[in-house]
Coordinates of C-alpha atoms and ligand atoms in Angstrom, one line a residue:
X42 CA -3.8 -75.6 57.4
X43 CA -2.3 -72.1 56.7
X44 CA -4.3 -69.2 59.2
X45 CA -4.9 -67.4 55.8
X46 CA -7.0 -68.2 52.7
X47 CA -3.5 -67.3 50.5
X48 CA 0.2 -66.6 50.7
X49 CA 0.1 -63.5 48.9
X50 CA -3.5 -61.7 47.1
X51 CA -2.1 -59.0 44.7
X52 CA -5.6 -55.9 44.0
X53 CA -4.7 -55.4 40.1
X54 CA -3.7 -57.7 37.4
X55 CA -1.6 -54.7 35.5
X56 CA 2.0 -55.3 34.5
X57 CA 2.8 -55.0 38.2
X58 CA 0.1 -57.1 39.3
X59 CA 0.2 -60.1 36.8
X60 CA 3.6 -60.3 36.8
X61 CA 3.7 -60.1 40.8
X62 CA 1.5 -62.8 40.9
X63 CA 3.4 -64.6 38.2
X64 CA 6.6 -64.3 40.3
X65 CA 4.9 -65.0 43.6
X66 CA 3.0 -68.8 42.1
X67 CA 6.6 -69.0 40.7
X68 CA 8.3 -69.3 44.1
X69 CA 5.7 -71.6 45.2
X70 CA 3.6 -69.3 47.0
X71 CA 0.1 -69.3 47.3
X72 CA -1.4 -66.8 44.9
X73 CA -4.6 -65.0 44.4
X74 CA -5.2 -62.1 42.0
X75 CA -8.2 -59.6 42.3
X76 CA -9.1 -57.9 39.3
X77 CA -12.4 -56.1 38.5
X78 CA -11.9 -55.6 34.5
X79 CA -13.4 -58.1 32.3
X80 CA -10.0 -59.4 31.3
X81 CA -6.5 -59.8 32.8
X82 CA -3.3 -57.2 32.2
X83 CA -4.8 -53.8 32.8
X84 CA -4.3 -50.4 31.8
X85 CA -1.4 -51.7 29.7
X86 CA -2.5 -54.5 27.7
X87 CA -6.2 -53.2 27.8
X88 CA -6.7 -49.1 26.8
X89 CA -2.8 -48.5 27.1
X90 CA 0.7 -50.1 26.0
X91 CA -0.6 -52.3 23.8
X92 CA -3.4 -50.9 22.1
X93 CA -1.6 -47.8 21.2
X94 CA 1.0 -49.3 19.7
X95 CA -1.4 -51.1 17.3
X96 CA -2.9 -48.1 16.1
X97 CA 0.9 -46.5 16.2
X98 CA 2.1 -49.2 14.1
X99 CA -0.9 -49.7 11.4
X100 CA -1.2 -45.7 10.7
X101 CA 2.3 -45.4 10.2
X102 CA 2.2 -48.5 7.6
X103 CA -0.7 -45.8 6.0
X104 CA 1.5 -42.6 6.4
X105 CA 4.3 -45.0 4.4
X106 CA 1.5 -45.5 1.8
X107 CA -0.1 -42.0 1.2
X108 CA 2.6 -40.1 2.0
X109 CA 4.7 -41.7 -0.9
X110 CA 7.8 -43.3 1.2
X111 CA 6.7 -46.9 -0.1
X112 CA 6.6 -45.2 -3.6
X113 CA 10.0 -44.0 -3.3
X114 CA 11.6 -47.5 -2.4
X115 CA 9.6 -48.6 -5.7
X116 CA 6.5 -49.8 -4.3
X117 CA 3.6 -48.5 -6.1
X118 CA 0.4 -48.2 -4.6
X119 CA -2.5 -47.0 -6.9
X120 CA -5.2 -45.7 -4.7
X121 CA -4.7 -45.6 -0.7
X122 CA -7.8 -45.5 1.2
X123 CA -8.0 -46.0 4.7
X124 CA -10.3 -48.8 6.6
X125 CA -10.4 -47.8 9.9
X126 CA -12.7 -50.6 11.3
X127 CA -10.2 -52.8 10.2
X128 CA -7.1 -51.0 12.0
X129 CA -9.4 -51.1 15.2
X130 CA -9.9 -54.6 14.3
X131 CA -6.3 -55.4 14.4
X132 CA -6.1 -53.8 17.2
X133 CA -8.7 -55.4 18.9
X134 CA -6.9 -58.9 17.9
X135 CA -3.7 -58.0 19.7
X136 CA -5.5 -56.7 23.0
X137 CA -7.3 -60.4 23.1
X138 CA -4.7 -62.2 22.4
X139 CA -2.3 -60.7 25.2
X140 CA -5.1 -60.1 27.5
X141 CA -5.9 -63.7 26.9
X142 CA -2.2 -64.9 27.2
X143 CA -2.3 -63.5 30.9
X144 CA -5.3 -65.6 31.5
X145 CA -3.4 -69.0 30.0
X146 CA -0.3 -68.0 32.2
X147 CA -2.8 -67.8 35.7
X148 CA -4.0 -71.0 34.6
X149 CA -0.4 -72.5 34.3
X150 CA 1.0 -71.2 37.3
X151 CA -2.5 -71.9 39.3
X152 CA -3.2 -68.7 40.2
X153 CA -6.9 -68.0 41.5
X154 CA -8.6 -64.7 39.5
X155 CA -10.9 -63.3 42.3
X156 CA -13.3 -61.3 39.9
X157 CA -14.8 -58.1 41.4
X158 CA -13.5 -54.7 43.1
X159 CA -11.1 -55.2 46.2
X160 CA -11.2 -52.9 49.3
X161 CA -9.9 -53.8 53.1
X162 CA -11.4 -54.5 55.8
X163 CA -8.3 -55.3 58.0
X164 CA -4.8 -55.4 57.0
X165 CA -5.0 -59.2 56.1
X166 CA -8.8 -59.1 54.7
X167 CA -10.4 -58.1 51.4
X168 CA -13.7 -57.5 50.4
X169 CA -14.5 -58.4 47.3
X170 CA -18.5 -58.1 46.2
X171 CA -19.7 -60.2 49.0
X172 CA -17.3 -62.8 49.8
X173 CA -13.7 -62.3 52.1
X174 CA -10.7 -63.5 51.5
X175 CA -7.3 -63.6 53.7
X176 CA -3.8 -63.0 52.5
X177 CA -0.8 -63.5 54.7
X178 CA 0.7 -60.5 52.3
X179 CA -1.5 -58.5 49.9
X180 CA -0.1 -56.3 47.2
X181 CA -1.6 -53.1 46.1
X182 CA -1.3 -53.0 42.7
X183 CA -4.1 -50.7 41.6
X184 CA -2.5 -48.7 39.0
X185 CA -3.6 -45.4 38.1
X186 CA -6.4 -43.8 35.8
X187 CA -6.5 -40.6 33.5
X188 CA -6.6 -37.4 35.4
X189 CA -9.7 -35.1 34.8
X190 CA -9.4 -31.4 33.7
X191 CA -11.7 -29.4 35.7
X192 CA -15.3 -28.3 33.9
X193 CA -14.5 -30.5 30.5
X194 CA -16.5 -33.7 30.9
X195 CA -15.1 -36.5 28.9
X196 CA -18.0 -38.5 26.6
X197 CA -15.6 -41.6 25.1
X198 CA -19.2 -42.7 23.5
X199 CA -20.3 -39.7 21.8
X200 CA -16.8 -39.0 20.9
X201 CA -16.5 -35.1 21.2
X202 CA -14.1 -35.0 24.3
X203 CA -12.3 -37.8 25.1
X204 CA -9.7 -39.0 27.0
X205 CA -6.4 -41.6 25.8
X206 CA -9.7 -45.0 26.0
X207 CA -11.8 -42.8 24.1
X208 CA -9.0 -41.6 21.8
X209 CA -8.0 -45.0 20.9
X210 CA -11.5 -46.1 20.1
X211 CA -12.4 -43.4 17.4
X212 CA -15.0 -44.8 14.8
X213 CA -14.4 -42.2 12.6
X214 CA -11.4 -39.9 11.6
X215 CA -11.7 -36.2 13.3
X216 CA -11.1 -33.6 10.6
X217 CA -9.9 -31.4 13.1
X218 CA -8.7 -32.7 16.6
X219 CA -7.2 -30.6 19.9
X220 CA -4.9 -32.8 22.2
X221 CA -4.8 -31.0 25.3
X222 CA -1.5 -31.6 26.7
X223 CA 1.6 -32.2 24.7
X224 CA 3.2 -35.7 26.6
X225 CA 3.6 -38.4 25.7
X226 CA 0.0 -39.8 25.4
X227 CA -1.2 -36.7 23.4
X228 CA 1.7 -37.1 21.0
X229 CA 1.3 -40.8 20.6
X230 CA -2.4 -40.4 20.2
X231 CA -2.2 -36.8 18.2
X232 CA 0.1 -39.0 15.8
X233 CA -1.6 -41.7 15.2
X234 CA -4.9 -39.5 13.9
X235 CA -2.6 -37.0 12.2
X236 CA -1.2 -39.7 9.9
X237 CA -4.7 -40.8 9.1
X238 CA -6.1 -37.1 8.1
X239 CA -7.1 -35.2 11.5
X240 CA -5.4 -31.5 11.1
X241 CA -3.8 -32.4 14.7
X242 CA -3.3 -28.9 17.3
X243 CA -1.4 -29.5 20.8
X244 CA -2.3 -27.3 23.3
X245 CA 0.5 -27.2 25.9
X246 CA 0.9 -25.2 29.1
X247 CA 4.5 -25.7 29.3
X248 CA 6.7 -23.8 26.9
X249 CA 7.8 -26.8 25.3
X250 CA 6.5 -30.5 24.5
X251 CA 7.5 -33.7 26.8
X252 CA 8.4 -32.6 30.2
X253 CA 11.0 -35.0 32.0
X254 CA 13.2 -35.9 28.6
X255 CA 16.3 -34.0 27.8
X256 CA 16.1 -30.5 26.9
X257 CA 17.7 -31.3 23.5
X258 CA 15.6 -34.1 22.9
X259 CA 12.5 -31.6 23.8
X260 CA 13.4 -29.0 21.5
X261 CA 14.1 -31.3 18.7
X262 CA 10.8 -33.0 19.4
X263 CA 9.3 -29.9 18.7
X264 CA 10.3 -29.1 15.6
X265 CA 10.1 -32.8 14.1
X266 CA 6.2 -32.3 15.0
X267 CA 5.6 -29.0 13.7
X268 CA 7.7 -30.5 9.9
X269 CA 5.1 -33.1 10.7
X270 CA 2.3 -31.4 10.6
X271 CA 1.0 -30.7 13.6
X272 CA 0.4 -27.4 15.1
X273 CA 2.1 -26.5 18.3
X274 CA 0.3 -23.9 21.2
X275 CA 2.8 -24.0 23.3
X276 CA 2.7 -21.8 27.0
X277 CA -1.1 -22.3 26.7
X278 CA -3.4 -22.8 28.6
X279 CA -7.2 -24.3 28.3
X280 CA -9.4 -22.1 29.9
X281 CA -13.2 -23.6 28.7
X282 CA -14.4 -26.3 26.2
X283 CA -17.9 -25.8 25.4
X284 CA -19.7 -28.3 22.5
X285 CA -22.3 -27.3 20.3
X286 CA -23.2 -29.9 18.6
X287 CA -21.1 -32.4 17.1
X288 CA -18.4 -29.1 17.6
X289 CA -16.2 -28.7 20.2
X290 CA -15.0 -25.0 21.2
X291 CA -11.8 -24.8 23.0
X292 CA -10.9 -21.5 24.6
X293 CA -7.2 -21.5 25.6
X294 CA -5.0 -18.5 26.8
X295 CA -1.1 -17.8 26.9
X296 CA -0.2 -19.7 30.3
X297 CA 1.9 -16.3 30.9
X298 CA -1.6 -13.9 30.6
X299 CA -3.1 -12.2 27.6
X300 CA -5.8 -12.1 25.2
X301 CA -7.5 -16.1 24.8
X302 CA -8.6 -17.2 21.5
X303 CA -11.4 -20.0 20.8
X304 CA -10.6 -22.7 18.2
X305 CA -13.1 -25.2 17.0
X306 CA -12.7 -29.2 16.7
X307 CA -14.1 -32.4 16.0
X308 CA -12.6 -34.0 18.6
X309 CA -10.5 -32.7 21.9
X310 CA -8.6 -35.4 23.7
X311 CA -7.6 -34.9 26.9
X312 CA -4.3 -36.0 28.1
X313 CA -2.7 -34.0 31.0
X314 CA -1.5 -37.0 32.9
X315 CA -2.7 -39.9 35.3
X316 CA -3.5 -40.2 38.9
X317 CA -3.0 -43.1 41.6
X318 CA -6.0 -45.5 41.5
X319 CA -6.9 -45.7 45.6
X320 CA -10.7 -45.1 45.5
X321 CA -12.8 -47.9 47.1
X322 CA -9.1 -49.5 48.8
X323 CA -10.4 -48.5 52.0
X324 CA -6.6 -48.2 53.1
X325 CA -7.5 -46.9 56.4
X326 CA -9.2 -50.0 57.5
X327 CA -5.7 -51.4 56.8
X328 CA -4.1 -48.9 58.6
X329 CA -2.5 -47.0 55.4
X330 CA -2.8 -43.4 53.9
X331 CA -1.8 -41.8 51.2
X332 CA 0.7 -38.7 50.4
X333 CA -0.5 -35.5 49.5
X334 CA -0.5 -36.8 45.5
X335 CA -2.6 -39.7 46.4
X336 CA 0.2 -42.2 45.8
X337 CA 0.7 -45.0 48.3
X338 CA 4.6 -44.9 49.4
X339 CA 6.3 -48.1 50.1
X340 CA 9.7 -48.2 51.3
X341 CA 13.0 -49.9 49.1
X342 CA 11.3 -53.4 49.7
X343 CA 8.4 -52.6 48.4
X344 CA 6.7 -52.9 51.9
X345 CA 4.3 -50.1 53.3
X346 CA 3.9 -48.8 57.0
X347 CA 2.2 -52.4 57.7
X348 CA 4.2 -55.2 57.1
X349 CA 1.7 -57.1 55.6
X350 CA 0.7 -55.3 53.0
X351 CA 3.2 -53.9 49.8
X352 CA 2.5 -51.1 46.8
X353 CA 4.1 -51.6 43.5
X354 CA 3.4 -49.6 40.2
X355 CA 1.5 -46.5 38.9
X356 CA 0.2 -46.8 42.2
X357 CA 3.4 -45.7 44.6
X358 CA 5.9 -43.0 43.4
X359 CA 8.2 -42.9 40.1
X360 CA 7.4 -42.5 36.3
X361 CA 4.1 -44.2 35.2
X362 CA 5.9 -47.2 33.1
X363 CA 4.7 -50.7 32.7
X364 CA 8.5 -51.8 32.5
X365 CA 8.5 -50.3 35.9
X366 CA 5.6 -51.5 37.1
X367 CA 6.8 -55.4 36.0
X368 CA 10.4 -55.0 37.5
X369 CA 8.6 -54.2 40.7
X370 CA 6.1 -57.1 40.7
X371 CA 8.7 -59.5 39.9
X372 CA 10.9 -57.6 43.3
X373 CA 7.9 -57.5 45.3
X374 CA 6.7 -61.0 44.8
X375 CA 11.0 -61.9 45.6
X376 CA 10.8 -60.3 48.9
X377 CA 7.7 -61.7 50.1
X378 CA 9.4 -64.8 49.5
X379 CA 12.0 -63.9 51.8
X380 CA 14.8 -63.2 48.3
X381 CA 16.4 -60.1 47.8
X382 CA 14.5 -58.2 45.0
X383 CA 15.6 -54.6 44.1
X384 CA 14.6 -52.4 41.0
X385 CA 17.3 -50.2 40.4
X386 CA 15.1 -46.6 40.1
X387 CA 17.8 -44.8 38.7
X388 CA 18.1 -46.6 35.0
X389 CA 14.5 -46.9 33.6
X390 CA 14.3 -46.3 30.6
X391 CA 11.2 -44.2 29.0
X392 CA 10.1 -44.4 25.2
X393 CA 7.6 -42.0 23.1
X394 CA 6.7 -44.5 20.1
X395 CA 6.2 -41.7 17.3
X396 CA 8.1 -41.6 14.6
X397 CA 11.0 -41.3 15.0
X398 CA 10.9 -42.7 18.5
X399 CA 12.3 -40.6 21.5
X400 CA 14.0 -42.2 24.4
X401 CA 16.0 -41.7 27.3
X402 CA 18.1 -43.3 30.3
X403 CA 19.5 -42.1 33.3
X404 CA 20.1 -38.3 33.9
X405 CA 19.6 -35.3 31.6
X406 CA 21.9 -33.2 30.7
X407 CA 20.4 -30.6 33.5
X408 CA 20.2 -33.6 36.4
X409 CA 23.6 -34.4 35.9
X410 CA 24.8 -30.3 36.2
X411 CA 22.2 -29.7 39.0
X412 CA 23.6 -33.3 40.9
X413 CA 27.1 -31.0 40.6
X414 CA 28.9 -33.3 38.5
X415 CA 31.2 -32.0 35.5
X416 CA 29.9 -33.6 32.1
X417 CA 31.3 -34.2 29.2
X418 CA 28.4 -34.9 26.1
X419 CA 28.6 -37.0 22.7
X420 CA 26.5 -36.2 20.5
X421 CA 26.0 -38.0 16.8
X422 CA 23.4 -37.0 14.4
X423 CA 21.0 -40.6 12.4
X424 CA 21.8 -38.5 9.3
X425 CA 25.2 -39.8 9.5
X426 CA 24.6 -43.2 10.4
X427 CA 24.7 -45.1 7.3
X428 CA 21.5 -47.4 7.7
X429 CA 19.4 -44.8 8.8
X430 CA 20.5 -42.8 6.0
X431 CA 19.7 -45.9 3.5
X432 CA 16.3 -46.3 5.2
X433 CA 15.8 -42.7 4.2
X434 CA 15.5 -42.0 8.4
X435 CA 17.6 -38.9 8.9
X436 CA 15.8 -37.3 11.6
X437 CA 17.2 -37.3 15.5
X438 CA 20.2 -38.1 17.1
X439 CA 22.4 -39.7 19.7
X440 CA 23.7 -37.9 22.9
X441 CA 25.5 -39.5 25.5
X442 CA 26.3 -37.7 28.5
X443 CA 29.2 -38.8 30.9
X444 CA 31.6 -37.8 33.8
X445 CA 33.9 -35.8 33.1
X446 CA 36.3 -37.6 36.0
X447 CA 35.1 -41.1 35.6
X448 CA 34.1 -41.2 32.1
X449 CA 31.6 -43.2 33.3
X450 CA 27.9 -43.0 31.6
X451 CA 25.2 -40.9 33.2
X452 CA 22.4 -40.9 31.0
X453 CA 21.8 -41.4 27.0
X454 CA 19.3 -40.0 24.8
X455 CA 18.3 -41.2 21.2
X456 CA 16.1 -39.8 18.7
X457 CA 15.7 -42.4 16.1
X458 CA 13.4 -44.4 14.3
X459 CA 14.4 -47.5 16.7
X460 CA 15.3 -45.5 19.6
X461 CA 12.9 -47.8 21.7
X462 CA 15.1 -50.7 21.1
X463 CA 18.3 -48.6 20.9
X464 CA 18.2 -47.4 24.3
X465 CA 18.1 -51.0 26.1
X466 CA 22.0 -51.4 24.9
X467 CA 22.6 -47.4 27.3
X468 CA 20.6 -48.8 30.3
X469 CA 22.7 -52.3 30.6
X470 CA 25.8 -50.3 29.9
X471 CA 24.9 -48.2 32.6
X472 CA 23.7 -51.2 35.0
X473 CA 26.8 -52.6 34.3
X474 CA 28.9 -49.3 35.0
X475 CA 29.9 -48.8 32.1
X476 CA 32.1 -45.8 30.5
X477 CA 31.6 -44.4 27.1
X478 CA 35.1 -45.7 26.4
X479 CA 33.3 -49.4 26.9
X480 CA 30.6 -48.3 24.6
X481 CA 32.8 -46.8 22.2
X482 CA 35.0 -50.1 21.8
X483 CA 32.1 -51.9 21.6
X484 CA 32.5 -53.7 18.2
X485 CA 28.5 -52.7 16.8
X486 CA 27.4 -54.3 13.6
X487 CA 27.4 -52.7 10.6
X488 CA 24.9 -51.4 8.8
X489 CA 22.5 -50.8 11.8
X490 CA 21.1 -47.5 14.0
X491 CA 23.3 -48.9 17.0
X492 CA 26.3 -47.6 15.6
X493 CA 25.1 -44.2 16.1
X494 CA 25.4 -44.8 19.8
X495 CA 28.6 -45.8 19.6
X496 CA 29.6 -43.3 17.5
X497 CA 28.2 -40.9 19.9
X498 CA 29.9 -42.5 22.7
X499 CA 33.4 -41.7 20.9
X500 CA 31.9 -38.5 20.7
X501 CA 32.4 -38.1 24.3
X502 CA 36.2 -38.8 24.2
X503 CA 37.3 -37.2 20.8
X504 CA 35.8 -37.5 17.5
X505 CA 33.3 -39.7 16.0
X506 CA 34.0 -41.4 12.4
X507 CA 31.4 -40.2 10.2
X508 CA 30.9 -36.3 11.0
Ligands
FAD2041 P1 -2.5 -50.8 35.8 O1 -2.0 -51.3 34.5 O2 -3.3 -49.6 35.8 O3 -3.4 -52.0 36.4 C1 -4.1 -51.9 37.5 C2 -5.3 -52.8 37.5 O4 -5.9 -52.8 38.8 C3 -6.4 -52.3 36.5 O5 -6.7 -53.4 35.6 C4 -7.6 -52.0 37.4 O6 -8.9 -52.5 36.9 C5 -7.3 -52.9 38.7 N1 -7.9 -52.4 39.9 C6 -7.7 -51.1 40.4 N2 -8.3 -51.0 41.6 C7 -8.8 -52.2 41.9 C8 -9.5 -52.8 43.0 N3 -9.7 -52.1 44.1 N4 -9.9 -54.1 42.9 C9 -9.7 -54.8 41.8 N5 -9.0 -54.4 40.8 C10 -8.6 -53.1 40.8 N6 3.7 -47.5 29.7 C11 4.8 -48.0 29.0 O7 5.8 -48.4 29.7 N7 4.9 -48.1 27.7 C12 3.9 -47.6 26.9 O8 4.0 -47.7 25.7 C13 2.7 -47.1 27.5 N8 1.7 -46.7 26.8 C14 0.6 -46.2 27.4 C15 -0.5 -45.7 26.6 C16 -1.6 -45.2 27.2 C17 -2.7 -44.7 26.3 C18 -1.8 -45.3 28.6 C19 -3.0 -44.8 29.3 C20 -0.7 -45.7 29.4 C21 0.4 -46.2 28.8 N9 1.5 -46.6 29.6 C22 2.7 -47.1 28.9 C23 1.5 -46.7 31.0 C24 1.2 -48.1 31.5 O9 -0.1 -48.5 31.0 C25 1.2 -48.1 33.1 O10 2.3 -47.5 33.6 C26 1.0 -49.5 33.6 O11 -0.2 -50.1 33.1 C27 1.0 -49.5 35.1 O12 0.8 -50.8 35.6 P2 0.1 -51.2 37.0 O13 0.1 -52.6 37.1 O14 0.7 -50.3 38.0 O15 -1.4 -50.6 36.8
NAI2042 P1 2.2 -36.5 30.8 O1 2.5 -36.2 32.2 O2 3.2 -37.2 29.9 O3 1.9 -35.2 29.9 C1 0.8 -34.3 30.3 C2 1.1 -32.9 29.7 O4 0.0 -32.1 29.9 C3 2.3 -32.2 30.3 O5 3.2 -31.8 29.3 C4 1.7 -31.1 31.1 O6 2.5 -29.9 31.1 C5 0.4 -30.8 30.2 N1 -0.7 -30.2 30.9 C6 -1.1 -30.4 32.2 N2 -2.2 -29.7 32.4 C7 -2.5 -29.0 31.3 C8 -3.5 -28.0 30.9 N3 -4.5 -27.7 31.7 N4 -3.5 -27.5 29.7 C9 -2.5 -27.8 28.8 N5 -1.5 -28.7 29.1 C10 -1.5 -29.3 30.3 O7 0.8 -37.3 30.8 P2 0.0 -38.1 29.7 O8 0.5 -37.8 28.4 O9 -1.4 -38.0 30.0 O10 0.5 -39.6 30.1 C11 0.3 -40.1 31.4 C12 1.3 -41.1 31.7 O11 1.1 -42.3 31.0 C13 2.7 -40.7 31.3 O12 3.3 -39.9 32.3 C14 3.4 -42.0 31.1 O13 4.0 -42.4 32.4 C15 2.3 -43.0 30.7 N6 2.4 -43.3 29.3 C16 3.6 -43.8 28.8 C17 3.7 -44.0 27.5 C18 5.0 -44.6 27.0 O14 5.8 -45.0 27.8 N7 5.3 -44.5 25.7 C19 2.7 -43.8 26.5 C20 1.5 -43.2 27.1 C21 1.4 -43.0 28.5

């Protein structure tokens, strides 16, 4: 009989803590999973990823609708109306199924679900409510939670100010909303209710939207917005929201100083980022701390200061992706097993799912100067890419930046309507080494948005085809 109740107890059943767990039962360990939501796969599958997307995808089939792009292909609507219970519905259908599939896969890979809220009490114990339970390894993967703004309280029920699990459970569509922060979640979010009626304003406090994407990508972004519709406060600030009523008043002021203005909506979302999810760990009893931004830091392994216990996900350093979070379960669970798991940190790719998508790979054009190497860029507009063009898709473009020397590919950057899926074909060219003279010989199929990749790519070394 083992000293320890289980091999490995992972605290989260995210995309880094499933999947962890997954990996871990997988390899024929021993595996427990503490999780104190009502159902498996956590911020993602529950108030994040997944339910986003739902709403992303079912108001853009309504934009298509109402805003006449079905009608111009021939497909004749008479009167659009919009049934929102039933979008939330759908919604609601895909969250239960996926949360549900997690559940099935425990069951199949007889993983124990300890229900309930897990702190230490050594570096091998948990509490959880009032029973203990040993790990020979435990894995924090405790994800992270939306970050307050000082003085504006957050009501998801009433529906005044809320944050991104308010924002996605709307009952009603806000004739006027104010996202405060212009990222990705406020963008995503701000899109969906703009498509569905809201007059949409982003209040930013940087001077332009989507901070960590390339600077060409940023500026487009900007302008594909505002032609959308929405209204851009960029170098703002929020200073006070006060609600009167069913009103919210917003006072915000140029970030740089000057005179503040007040604007009035129905609904103010707040979405100025996430913080790490450590409250109630009790990390000291383990013998852990965190850094000065409340992340838990892990070394390349995955391991943290005491060897029994590992961090993975929202939780530890590096962008806030549930692709992330996944490759590291799957690494962590590897190493505990005594494999070699490694996430390559360098090539993650990062997606904004408006429309058209945004995504990038690997260094922006600015990294790559400020790393000191000499670029050269390839850059290839979707209006020239045939299927995009057919599609009646001609907003974004391809850029592809490389080394001057080596030729070899440092970091790509799509704005297109499929630039989500796009962008997987950069990031295994560049885990593969690749050159943009490997993309650009790359026989791609024709008619599809791929080719603007490596059209860009031939960019890089000469001249592309179709401009
Ligand atoms: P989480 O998914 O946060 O899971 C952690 C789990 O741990 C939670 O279920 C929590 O209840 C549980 N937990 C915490 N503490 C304890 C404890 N002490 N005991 C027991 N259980 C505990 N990322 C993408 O890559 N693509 C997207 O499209 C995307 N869309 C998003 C949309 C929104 C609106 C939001 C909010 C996020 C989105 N993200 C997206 C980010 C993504 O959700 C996170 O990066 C991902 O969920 C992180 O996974 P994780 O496993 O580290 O943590
Ligand atoms: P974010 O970090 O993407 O954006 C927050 C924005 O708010 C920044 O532009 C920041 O400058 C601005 N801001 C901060 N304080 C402000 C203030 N007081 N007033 C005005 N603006 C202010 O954070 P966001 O959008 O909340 O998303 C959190 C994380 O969730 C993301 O970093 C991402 O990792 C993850 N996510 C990923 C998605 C995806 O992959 N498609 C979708 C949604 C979330």
């Amino acid at each position: 009989m083992s000293e320890f109740d289980f091999d490995v107890i992972v605290i989260g059943a995210g995309p880094g803590g499933y999947v962890a767990a997954i990996r871990a039962a997988q390899l024929g360990l021993k595996t427990a999973c503490v999780e104190s939501r009502e159902t498996l796969g956590g911020t993602c599958l529950n108030v994040g990823c997944i339910p986003s997307k739902a709403l992303l995808h079912g108001s853009e089939l309504f934009a298509e609708a109402q805003e006449g792009t079905l009608a111009k292909f021939g497909v004749k609507t008479e009167k659009v109306t919009l049934d929102l219970e039933a979008m939330q519905g759908e919604k609601a259908t895909a969250v239960k199924e996926l949360t549900g599939g997690i559940a099935f896969l425990f069951k199949k890979n007889k993983i124990t679900w300890l229900k309930g809220h897990a702190g230490f009490v050594d570096k091998h114990t948990l509490q959880i409510g009032d029973q203990r339970h040993t790990g020979r390894n435990i894995v924090i993967a405790t994800g992270s939670s939306v970050t307050p703004l000082p003085g504006v309280d957050v009501d998801n029920e009433r529906g005044v100010i809320v944050d991104s699990t308010g924002g996605l459970a709307l009952k009603h569509v806000p004739d006027r909303m104010i996202v405060i922060g212009g990222g990705v979640i406020g963008l995503e979010l701000g899109s969906v209710w703009r498509r569905l009626g809201a007059k949409v304003t982003v209040v930013e406090f940087l001077d332009r939207l989507l901070p960590g994407l390339d600077e060409d990508v940023r500026k487009e972004a900007g302008k594909i917005f505002k032609k959308q519709g929405m209204e851009l406060k960029l170098g703002n600030k929020v200073t006070a929201v006060a609600v009167e009523g069913d009103t919210a008043k917003v006072t915000i002021e140029p970030a740089s100083g000057g005179p503040a203005e007040t604007i009035e909506a129905d609904c103010v979302l707040v979405a100025i980022g996430r913080r790490p999810n450590t409250d109630g760990l009790d990390l000291e009893s383990a013998g852990l701390e965190t850094n000065e931004r409340g992340q838990i830091v892990p070394d390349q392994q995955f391991r943290t200061r005491v060897d029994s216990v590992w961090a993975i996900g929202d939780v530890i350093p590096g962008p806030m992706l549930a692709h992330k979070a996944e490759d590291e379960g799957i690494a962590v669970a590897e190493n505990i097993a005594g494999e070699h798991g490694i996430v390559n940190h360098a090539i993650i790719p990062n997606v904004v799912y408006t429309m058209p998508e945004m995504a990038g790979v690997g260094l922006t054009e600015a990294q790559a100067r400020d790393a000191g190497h000499e670029i050269k860029i390839g850059m290839f507009p979707m209006m020239a890419n045939s299927r995009a063009k057919t599609n009646r898709e001609p907003d974004g473009f391809v850029k592809i930046i490389a080394d001057a020397k080596t030729d070899r590919v440092l970091g790509g950057w799509c704005i297109a309507t499929l630039a989500g899926t796009m962008i997987a074909q950069i990031a295994q060219a560049m885990e593969f080494g690749a050159t943009s003279e490997d993309i650009a010989y790359t026989c791609h199929a024709h008619p599809t948005h791929s080719e603007a990749i490596k059209e860009a790519a031939m960019a890089v070394r000469g001249k592309p085809i179709h401009v």
